[in-house]
CSV table of C-alpha atoms in Angstrom, one decimal:
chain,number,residue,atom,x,y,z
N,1,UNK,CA,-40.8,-12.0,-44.0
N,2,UNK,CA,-42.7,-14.8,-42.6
N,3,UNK,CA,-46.0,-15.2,-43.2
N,4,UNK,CA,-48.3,-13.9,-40.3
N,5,UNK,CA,-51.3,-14.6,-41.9
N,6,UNK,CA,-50.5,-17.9,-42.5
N,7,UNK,CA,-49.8,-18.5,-39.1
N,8,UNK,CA,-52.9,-16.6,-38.0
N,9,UNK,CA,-54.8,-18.9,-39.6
N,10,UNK,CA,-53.0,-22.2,-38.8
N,11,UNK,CA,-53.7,-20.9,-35.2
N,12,UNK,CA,-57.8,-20.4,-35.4
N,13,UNK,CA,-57.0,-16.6,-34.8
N,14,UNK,CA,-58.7,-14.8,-38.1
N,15,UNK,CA,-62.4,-14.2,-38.0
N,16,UNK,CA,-62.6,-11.5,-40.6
N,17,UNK,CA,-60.2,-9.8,-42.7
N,18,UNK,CA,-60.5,-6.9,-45.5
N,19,UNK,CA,-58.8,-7.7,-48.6
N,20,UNK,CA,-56.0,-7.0,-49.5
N,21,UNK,CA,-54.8,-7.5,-45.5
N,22,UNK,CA,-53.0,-10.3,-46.0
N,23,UNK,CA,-50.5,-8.6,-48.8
N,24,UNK,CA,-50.0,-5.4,-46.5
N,25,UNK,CA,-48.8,-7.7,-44.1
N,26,UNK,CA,-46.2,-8.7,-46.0
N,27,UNK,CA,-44.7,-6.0,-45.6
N,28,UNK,CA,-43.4,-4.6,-42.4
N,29,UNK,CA,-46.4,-3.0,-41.1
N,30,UNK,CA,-47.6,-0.6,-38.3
N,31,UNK,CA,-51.1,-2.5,-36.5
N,32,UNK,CA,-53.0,-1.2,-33.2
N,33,UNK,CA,-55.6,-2.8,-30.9
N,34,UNK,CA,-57.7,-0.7,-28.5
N,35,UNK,CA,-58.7,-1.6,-25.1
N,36,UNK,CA,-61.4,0.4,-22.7
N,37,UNK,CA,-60.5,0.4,-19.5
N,38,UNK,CA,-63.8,-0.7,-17.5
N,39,UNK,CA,-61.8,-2.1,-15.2
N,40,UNK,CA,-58.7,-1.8,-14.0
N,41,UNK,CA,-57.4,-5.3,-15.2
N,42,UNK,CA,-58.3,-7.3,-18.6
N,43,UNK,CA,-60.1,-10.7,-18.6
N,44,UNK,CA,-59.2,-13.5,-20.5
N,45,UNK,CA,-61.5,-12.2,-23.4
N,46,UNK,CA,-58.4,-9.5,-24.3
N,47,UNK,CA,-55.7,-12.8,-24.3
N,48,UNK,CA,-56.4,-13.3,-28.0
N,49,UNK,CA,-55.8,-9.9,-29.0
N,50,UNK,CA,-53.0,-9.0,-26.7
N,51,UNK,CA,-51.8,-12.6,-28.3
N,52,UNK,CA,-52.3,-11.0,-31.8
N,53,UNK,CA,-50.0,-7.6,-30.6
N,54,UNK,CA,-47.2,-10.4,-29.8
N,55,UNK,CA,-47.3,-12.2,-32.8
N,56,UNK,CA,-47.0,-8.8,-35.0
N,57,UNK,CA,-44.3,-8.0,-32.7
N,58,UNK,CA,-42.6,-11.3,-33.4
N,59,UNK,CA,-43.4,-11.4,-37.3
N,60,UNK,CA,-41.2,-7.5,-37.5
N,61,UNK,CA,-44.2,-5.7,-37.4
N,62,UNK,CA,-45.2,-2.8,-35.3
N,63,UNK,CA,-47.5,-3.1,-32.7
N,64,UNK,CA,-49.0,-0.3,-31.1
N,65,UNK,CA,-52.0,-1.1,-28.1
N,66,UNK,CA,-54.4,2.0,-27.2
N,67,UNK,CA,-55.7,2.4,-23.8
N,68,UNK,CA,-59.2,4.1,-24.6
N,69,UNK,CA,-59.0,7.0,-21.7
N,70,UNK,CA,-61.6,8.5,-24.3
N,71,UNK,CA,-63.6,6.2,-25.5
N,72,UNK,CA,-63.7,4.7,-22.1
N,73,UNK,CA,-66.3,7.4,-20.7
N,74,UNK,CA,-68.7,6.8,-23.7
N,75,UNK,CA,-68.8,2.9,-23.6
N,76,UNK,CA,-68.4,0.5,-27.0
N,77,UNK,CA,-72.4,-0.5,-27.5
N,78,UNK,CA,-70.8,-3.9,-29.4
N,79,UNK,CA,-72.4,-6.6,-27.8
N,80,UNK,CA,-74.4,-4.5,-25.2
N,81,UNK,CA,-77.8,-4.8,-25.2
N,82,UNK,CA,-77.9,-2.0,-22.7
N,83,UNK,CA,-76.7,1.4,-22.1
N,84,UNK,CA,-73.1,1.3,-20.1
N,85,UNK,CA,-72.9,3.3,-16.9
N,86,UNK,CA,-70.7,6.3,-16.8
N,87,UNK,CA,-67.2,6.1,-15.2
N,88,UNK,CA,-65.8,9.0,-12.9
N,89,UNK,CA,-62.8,10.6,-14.4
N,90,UNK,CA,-61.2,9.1,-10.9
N,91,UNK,CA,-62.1,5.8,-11.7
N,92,UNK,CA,-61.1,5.7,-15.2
N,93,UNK,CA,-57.6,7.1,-14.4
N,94,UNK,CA,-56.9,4.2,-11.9
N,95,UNK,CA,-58.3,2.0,-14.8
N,96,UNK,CA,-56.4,2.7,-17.6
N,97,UNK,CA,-53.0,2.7,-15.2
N,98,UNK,CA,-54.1,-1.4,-14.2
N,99,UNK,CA,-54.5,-1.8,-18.4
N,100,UNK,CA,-50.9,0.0,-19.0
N,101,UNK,CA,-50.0,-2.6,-16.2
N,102,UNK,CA,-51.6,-5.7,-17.8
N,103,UNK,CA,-50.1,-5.1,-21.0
N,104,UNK,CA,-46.8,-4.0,-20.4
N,105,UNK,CA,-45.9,-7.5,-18.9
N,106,UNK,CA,-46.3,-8.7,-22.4
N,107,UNK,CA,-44.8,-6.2,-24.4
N,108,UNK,CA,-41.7,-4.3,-23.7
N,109,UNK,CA,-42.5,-0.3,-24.7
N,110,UNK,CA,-39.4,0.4,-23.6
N,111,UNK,CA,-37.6,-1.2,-26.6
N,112,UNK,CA,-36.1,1.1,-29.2
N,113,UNK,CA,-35.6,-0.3,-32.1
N,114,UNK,CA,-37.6,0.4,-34.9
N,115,UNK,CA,-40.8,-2.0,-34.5
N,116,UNK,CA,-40.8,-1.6,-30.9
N,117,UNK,CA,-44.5,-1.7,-29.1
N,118,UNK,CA,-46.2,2.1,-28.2
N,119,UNK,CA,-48.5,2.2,-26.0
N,120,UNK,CA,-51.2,5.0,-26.4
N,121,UNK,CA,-54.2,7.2,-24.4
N,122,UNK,CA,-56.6,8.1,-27.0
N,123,UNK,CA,-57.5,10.7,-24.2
N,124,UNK,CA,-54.5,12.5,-25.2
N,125,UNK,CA,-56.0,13.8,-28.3
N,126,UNK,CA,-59.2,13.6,-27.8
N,127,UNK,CA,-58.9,15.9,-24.3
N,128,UNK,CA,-58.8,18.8,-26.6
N,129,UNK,CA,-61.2,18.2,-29.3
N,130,UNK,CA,-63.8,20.3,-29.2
N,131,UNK,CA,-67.5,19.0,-29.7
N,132,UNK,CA,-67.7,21.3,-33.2
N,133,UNK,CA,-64.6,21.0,-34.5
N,134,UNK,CA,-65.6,17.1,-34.3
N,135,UNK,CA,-68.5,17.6,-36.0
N,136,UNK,CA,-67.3,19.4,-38.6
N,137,UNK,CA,-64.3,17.7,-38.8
N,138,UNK,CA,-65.3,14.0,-38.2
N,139,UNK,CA,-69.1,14.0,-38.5
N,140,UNK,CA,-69.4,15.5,-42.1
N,141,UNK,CA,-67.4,12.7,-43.1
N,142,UNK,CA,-69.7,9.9,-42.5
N,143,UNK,CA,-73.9,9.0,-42.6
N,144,UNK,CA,-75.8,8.3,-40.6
N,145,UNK,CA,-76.9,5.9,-43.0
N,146,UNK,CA,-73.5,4.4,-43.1
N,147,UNK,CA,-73.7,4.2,-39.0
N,148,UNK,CA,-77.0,2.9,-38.7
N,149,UNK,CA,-75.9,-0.2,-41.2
N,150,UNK,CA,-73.3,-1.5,-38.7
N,151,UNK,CA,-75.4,-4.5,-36.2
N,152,UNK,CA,-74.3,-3.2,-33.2
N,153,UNK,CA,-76.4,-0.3,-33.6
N,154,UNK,CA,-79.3,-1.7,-36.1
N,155,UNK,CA,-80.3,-4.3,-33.4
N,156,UNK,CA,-80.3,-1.7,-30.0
N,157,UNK,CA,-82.5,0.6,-32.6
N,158,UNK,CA,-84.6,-2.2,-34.1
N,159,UNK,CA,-85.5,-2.7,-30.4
N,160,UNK,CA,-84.0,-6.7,-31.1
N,161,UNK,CA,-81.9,-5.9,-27.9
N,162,UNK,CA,-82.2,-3.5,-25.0
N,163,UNK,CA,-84.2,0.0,-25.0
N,164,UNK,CA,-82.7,1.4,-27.8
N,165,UNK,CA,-79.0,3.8,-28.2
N,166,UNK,CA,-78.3,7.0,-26.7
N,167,UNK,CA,-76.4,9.8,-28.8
N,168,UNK,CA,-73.5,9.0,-26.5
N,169,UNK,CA,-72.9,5.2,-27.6
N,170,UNK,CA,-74.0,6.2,-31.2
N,171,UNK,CA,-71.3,8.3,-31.5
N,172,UNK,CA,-68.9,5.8,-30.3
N,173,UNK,CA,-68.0,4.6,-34.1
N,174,UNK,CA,-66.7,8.0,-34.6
N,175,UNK,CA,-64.8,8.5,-31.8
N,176,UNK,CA,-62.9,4.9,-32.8
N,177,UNK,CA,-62.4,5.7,-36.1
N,178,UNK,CA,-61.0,8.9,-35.4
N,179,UNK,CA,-58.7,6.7,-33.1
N,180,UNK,CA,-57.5,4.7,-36.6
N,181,UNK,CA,-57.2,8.2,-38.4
N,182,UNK,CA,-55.2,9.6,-35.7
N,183,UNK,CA,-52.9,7.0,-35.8
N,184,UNK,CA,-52.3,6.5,-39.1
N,185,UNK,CA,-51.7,10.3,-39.5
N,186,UNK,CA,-49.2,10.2,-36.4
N,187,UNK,CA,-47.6,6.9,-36.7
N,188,UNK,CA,-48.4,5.3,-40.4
N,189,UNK,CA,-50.3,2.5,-38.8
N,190,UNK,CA,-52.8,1.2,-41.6
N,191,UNK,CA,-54.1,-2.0,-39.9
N,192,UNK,CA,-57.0,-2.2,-36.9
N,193,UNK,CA,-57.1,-5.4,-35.5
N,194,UNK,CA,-59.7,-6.1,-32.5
N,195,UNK,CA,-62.3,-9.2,-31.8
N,196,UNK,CA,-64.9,-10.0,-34.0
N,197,UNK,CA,-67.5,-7.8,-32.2
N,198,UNK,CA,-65.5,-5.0,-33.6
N,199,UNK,CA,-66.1,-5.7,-37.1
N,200,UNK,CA,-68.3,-2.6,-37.6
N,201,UNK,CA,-66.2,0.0,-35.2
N,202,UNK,CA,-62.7,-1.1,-37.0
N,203,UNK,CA,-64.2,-0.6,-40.4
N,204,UNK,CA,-65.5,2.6,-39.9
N,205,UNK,CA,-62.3,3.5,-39.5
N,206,UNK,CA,-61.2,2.3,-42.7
N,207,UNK,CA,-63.7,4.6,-44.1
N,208,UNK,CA,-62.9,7.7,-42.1
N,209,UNK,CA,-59.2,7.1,-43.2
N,210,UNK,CA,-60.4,6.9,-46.6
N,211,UNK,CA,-63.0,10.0,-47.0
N,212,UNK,CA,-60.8,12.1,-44.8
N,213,UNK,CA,-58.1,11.6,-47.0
N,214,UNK,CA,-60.2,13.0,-50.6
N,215,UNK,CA,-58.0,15.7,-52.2
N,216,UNK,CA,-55.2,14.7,-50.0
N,217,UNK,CA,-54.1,11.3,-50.8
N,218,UNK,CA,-56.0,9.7,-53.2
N,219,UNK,CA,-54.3,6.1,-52.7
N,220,UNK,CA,-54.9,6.6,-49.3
N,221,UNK,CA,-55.7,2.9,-47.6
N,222,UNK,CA,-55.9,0.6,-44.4
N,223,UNK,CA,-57.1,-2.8,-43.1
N,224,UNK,CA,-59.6,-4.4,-41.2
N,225,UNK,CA,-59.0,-7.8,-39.3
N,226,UNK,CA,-60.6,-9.6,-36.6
N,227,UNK,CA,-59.6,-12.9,-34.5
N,228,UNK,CA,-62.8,-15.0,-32.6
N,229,UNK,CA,-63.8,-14.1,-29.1
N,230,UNK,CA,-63.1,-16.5,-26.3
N,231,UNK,CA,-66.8,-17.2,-25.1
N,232,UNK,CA,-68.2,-19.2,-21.9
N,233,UNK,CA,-69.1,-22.2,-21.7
N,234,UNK,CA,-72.7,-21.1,-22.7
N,235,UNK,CA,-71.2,-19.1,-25.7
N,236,UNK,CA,-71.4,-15.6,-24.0
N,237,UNK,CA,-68.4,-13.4,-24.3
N,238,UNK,CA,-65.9,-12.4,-21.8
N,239,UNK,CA,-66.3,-8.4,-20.9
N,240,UNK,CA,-64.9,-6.2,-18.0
N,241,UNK,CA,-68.4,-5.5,-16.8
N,242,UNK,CA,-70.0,-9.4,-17.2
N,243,UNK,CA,-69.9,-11.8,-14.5
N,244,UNK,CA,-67.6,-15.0,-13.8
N,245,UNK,CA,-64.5,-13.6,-15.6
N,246,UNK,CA,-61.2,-15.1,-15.4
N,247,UNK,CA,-59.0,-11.9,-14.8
N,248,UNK,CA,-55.0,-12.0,-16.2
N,249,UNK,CA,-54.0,-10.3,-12.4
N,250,UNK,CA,-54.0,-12.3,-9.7
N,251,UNK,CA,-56.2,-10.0,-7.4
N,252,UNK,CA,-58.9,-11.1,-9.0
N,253,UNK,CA,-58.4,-14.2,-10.2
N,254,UNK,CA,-55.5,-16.2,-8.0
N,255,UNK,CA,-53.1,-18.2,-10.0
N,256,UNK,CA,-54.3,-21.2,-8.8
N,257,UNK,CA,-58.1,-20.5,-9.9
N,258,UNK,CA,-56.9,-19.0,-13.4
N,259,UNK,CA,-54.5,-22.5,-13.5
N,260,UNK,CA,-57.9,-24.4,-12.8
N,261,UNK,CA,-60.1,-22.6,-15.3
N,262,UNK,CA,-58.0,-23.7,-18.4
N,263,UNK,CA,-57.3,-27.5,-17.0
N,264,UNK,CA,-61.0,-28.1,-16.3
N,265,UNK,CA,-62.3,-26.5,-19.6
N,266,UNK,CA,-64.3,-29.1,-22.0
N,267,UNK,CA,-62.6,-31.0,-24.6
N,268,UNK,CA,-64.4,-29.1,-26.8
N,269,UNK,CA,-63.2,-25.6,-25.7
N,270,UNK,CA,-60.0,-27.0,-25.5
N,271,UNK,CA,-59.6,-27.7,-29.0
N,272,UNK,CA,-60.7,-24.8,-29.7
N,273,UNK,CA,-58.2,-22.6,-27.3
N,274,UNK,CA,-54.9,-24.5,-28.5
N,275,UNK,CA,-53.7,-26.1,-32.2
N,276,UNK,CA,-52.6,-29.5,-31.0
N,277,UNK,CA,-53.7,-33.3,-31.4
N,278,UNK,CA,-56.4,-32.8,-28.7
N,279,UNK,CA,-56.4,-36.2,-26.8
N,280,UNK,CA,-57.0,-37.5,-23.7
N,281,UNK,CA,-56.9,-34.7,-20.8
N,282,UNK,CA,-53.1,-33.6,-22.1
N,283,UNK,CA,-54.4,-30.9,-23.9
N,284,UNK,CA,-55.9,-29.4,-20.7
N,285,UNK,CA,-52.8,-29.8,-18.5
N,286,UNK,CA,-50.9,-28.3,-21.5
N,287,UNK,CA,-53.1,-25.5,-22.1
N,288,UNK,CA,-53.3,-24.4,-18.3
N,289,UNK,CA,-49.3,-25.0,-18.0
N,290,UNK,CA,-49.0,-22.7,-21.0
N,291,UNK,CA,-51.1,-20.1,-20.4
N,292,UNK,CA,-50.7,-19.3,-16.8
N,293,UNK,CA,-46.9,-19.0,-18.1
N,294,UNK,CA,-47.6,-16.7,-20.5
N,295,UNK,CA,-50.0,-14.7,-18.0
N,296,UNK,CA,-48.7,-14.8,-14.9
N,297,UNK,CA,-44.5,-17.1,-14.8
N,298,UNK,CA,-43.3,-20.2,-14.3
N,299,UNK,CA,-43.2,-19.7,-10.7
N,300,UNK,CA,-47.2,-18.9,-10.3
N,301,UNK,CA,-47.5,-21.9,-12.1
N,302,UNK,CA,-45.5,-24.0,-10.0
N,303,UNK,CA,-47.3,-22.7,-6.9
N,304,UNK,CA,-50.6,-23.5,-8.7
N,305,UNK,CA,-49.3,-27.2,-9.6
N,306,UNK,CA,-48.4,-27.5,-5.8
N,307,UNK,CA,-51.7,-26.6,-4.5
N,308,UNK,CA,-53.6,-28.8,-6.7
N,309,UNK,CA,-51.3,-31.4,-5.7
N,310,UNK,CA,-52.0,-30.4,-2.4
N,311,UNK,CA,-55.7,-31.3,-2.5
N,312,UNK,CA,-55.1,-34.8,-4.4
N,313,UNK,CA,-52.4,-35.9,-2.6
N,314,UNK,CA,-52.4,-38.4,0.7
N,315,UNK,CA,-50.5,-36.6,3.0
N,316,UNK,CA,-50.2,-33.4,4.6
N,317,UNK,CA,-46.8,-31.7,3.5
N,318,UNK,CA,-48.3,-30.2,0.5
N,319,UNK,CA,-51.1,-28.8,2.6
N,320,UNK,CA,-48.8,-27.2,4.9
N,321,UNK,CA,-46.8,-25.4,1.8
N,322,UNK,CA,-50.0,-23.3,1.1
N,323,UNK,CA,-50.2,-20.0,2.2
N,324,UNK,CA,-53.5,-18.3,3.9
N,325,UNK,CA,-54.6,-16.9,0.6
N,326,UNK,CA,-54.0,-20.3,-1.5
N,327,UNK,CA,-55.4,-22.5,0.9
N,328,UNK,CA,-58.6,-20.6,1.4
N,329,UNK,CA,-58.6,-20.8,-2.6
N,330,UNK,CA,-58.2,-24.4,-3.0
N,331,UNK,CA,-60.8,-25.2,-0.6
N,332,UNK,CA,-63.5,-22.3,-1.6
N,333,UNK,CA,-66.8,-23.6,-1.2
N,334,UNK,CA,-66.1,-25.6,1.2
N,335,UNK,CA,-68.0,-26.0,4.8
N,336,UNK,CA,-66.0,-23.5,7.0
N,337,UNK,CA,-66.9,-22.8,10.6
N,338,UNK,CA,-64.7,-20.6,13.1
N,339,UNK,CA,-63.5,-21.9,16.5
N,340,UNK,CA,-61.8,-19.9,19.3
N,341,UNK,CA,-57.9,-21.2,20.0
N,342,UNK,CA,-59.5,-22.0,23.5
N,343,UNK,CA,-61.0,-25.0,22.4
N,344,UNK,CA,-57.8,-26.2,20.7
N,345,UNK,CA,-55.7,-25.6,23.8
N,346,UNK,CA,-57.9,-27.5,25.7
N,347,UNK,CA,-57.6,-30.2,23.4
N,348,UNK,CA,-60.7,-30.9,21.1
N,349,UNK,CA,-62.2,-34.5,20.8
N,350,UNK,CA,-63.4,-36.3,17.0
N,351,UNK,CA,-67.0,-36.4,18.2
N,352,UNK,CA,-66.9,-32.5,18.8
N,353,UNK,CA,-65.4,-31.7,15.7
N,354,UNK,CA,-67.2,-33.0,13.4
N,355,UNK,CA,-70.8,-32.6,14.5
N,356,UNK,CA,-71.3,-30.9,18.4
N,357,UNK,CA,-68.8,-28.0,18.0
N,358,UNK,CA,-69.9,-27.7,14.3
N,359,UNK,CA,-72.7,-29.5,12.9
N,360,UNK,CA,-70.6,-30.7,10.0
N,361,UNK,CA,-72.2,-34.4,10.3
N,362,UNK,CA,-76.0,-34.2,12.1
N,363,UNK,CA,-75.1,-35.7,15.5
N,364,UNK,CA,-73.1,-37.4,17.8
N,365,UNK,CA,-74.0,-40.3,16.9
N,366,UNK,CA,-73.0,-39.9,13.1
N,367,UNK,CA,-69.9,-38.5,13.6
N,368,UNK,CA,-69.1,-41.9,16.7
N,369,UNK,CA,-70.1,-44.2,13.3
N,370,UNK,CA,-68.4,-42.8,10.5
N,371,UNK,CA,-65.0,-42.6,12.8
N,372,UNK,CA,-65.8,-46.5,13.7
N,373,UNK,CA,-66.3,-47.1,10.4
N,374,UNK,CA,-62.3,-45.5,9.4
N,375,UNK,CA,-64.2,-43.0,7.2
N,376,UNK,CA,-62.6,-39.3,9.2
N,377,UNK,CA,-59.6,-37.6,8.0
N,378,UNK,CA,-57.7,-35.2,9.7
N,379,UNK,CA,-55.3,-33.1,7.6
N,380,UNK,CA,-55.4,-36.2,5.1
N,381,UNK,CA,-54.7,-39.2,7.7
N,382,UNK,CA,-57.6,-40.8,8.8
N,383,UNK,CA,-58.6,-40.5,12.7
N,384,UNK,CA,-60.2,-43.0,15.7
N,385,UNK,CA,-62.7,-41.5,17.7
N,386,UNK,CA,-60.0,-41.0,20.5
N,387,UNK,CA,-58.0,-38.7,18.5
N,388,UNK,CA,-57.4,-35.4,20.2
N,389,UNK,CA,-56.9,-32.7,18.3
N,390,UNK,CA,-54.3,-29.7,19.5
N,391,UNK,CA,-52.5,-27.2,18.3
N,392,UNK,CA,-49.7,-29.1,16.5
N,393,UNK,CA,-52.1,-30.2,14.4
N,394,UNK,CA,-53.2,-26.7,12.8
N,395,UNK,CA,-52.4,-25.6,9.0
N,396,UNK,CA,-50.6,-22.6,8.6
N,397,UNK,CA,-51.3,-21.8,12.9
N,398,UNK,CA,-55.1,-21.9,11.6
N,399,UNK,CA,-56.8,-24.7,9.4
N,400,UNK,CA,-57.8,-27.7,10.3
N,401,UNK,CA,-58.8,-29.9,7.1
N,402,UNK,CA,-61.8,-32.6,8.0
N,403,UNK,CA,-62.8,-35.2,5.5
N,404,UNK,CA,-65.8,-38.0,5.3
N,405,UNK,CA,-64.9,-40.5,2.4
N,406,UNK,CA,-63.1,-39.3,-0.2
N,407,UNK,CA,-65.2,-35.8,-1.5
N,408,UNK,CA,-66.6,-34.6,1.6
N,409,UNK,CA,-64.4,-31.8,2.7
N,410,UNK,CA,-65.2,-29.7,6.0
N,411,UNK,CA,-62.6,-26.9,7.0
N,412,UNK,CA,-62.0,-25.7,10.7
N,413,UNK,CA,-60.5,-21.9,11.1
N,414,UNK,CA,-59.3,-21.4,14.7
N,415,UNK,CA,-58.9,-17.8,15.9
């Protein structure tokens, strides 16, 4: 077999690995990855380890990717400094279908051949555990002393972050290493993989595999690994319930804002996101082309290309491609003021457009010496002050695209 590790490593992908990880994997090998669904999509911050299920996949290894119906109404306290709210049973149904979604367009779990992906609701055997036979069952197995260790719960008790833990996060470790048990019971998988905020949860597991194993199988064993977090730019990490995420579904992020996140991203990041000479802006253009591939198709990408394009280029033919949705993306941010199709029938002067009808420019009297001056656009061709403006000249039946100089955009929507 080829070398996964190896090319884990190449790649910037291992944070932490338990030894002997790397000789289990070189042998075929059974590895999951859990995701909680608080949310009904995944952010960019899962594309490393949904990466990491593909590569196992790809090495002839078995990848298996839990949904965490269960572990979803407790909340993972990793990385939290406070207390998670508490999802309806509603909610978290329409959440875990959107994750099923998300990950299903990169794995196939319809394949049958002997490594194909699984896909897996840790509510479906958690559902009838009941709270004693857990504790008996689960709980005698592990300290509290060996809980308390881990640093996602030693800094919300040391008060370092947050008001402290309830008994409903603490218990979270548990619930996660049951997961790992489960599964290697079920489904001989011996390998947790996760980000590197899981370090604590995934080895738990290990333990759990371990101690509930005394008397039954003494060489009982399984592995820990973890692959860095993709962080913002002010080296926070990506999560479901954080602000300014860069979703994988298009509802909430467009193709064209996920294409722009990855091509504007600092050198510096970008090194860090891809293993290639990092030079000039290439690395950008290649990253964005690769990963809104691998996210969303070639098509989206396309379509993204197009309405950057759209924005740079001189004329209008690009602009009139872009649909509704994609034009009101490109240009988001952007000075936008509504005018009834009245106005436009009637014709609509320069001078009205761009300051009495609008107050894009102060006065008049601005707007007459900017158009003397050849510095108006409209819809990318620059304008005298006896242009007329009708409805031939709207975007998509509705836009109107204004422009002082080269930055300064302003955006008419008729109605």
């Amino acid at each position: 077999m080829k070398n996964l590790v190896e090319e884990l490593r190449w790649r910037g992908l291992v944070h932490d690995m338990m030894p002997g990880t790397e000789e289990q994997l070189k042998n075929p090998t059974t590895a999951y990855i859990g995701f909680d669904p608080t949310s009904d999509s995944l952010h960019i911050g899962s594309l490393v380890p949904i990466i990491l299920l593909k590569h196992l996949r790809d090495f002839g290894h078995k990848p298996i990717a839990l949904v965490g119906g269960a572990t979803g109404m407790i909340g993972d306290p990793s990385g939290k400094s406070d207390e998670r709210n508490l999802l309806d049973e509603t909610t978290l149904n329409k959440n875990v279908d959107g994750i099923k979604g998300v990950l299903s367009r990169f794995l196939d779990f319809d394949a049958t051949d002997a490594n194909a992906p699984i896909l897996v609701n840790n509510y479906d055997w958690m559902k009838t555990f009941s709270f004693i036979s857990f504790a008996r069952d689960v709980g005698k197995r592990i300290t509290v002393n060996y809980m308390m260790a881990k640093d996602s719960v030693k800094k919300r008790l040391s008060g370092e972050v947050g008001d402290g833990m309830s008994f409903t996060e603490f218990t979270y470790q548990l619930i996660q290493g049951y997961d790992f048990y489960h599964l290697y019971k079920e489904y001989n998988c011996v390998l947790q993989m996760g980000g590197s905020d899981q370090w604590g949860n995934i080895t738990t597991g290990t333990e759990l595999i371990r101690r509930m194993n005394v008397g039954v199988d003494e060489n009982a064993k399984a592995f820990a690994m973890t692959c860095p977090l993709i962080t913002k730019a002010d080296g926070s990490k990506f999560g479901k319930s954080e602000g300014g995420n860069v979703w994988l579904t298009s509802d909430k992020t467009s193709v064209y804002k996920f294409y722009q996140f990855w091509l504007n991203t600092s050198d510096e990041d970008a090194e860090k996101y891809i293993r290639q000479a990092p030079h000039l802006r290439v690395l950008q253009k290649r990253l964005a082309e690769e990963v809104t591939i691998l996210v969303h198709s070639k098509e989206e990408l396309e379509n993204a290309i197009a309405a950057s394009e759209a924005l740079f280029s001189n004329s209008i033919e690009g602009l009139q491609k872009l649909d509704e949705k994609t034009f009101l993306e490109v240009f988001d941010g952007v000075p936008m003021v509504e005018l009834p199709m009245s106005d436009i029938e009637e014709g609509l002067d320069m001078i009205a457009a761009m300051a009495a009808k609008t107050n894009f420019l102060a006065s008049n009297g601005e707007a007459r010496r900017e158009l003397k001056q050849n510095a108006i656009s409209l819809n990318k061709e620059k304008v005298k002050e006896d242009r007329i403006i009708t409805k031939e000249d709207l975007i998509n039946n509705q836009f109107l695209l204004l422009q002082k100089g080269k930055k300064n955009y302003y955006v008419i929507r008729v109605k």
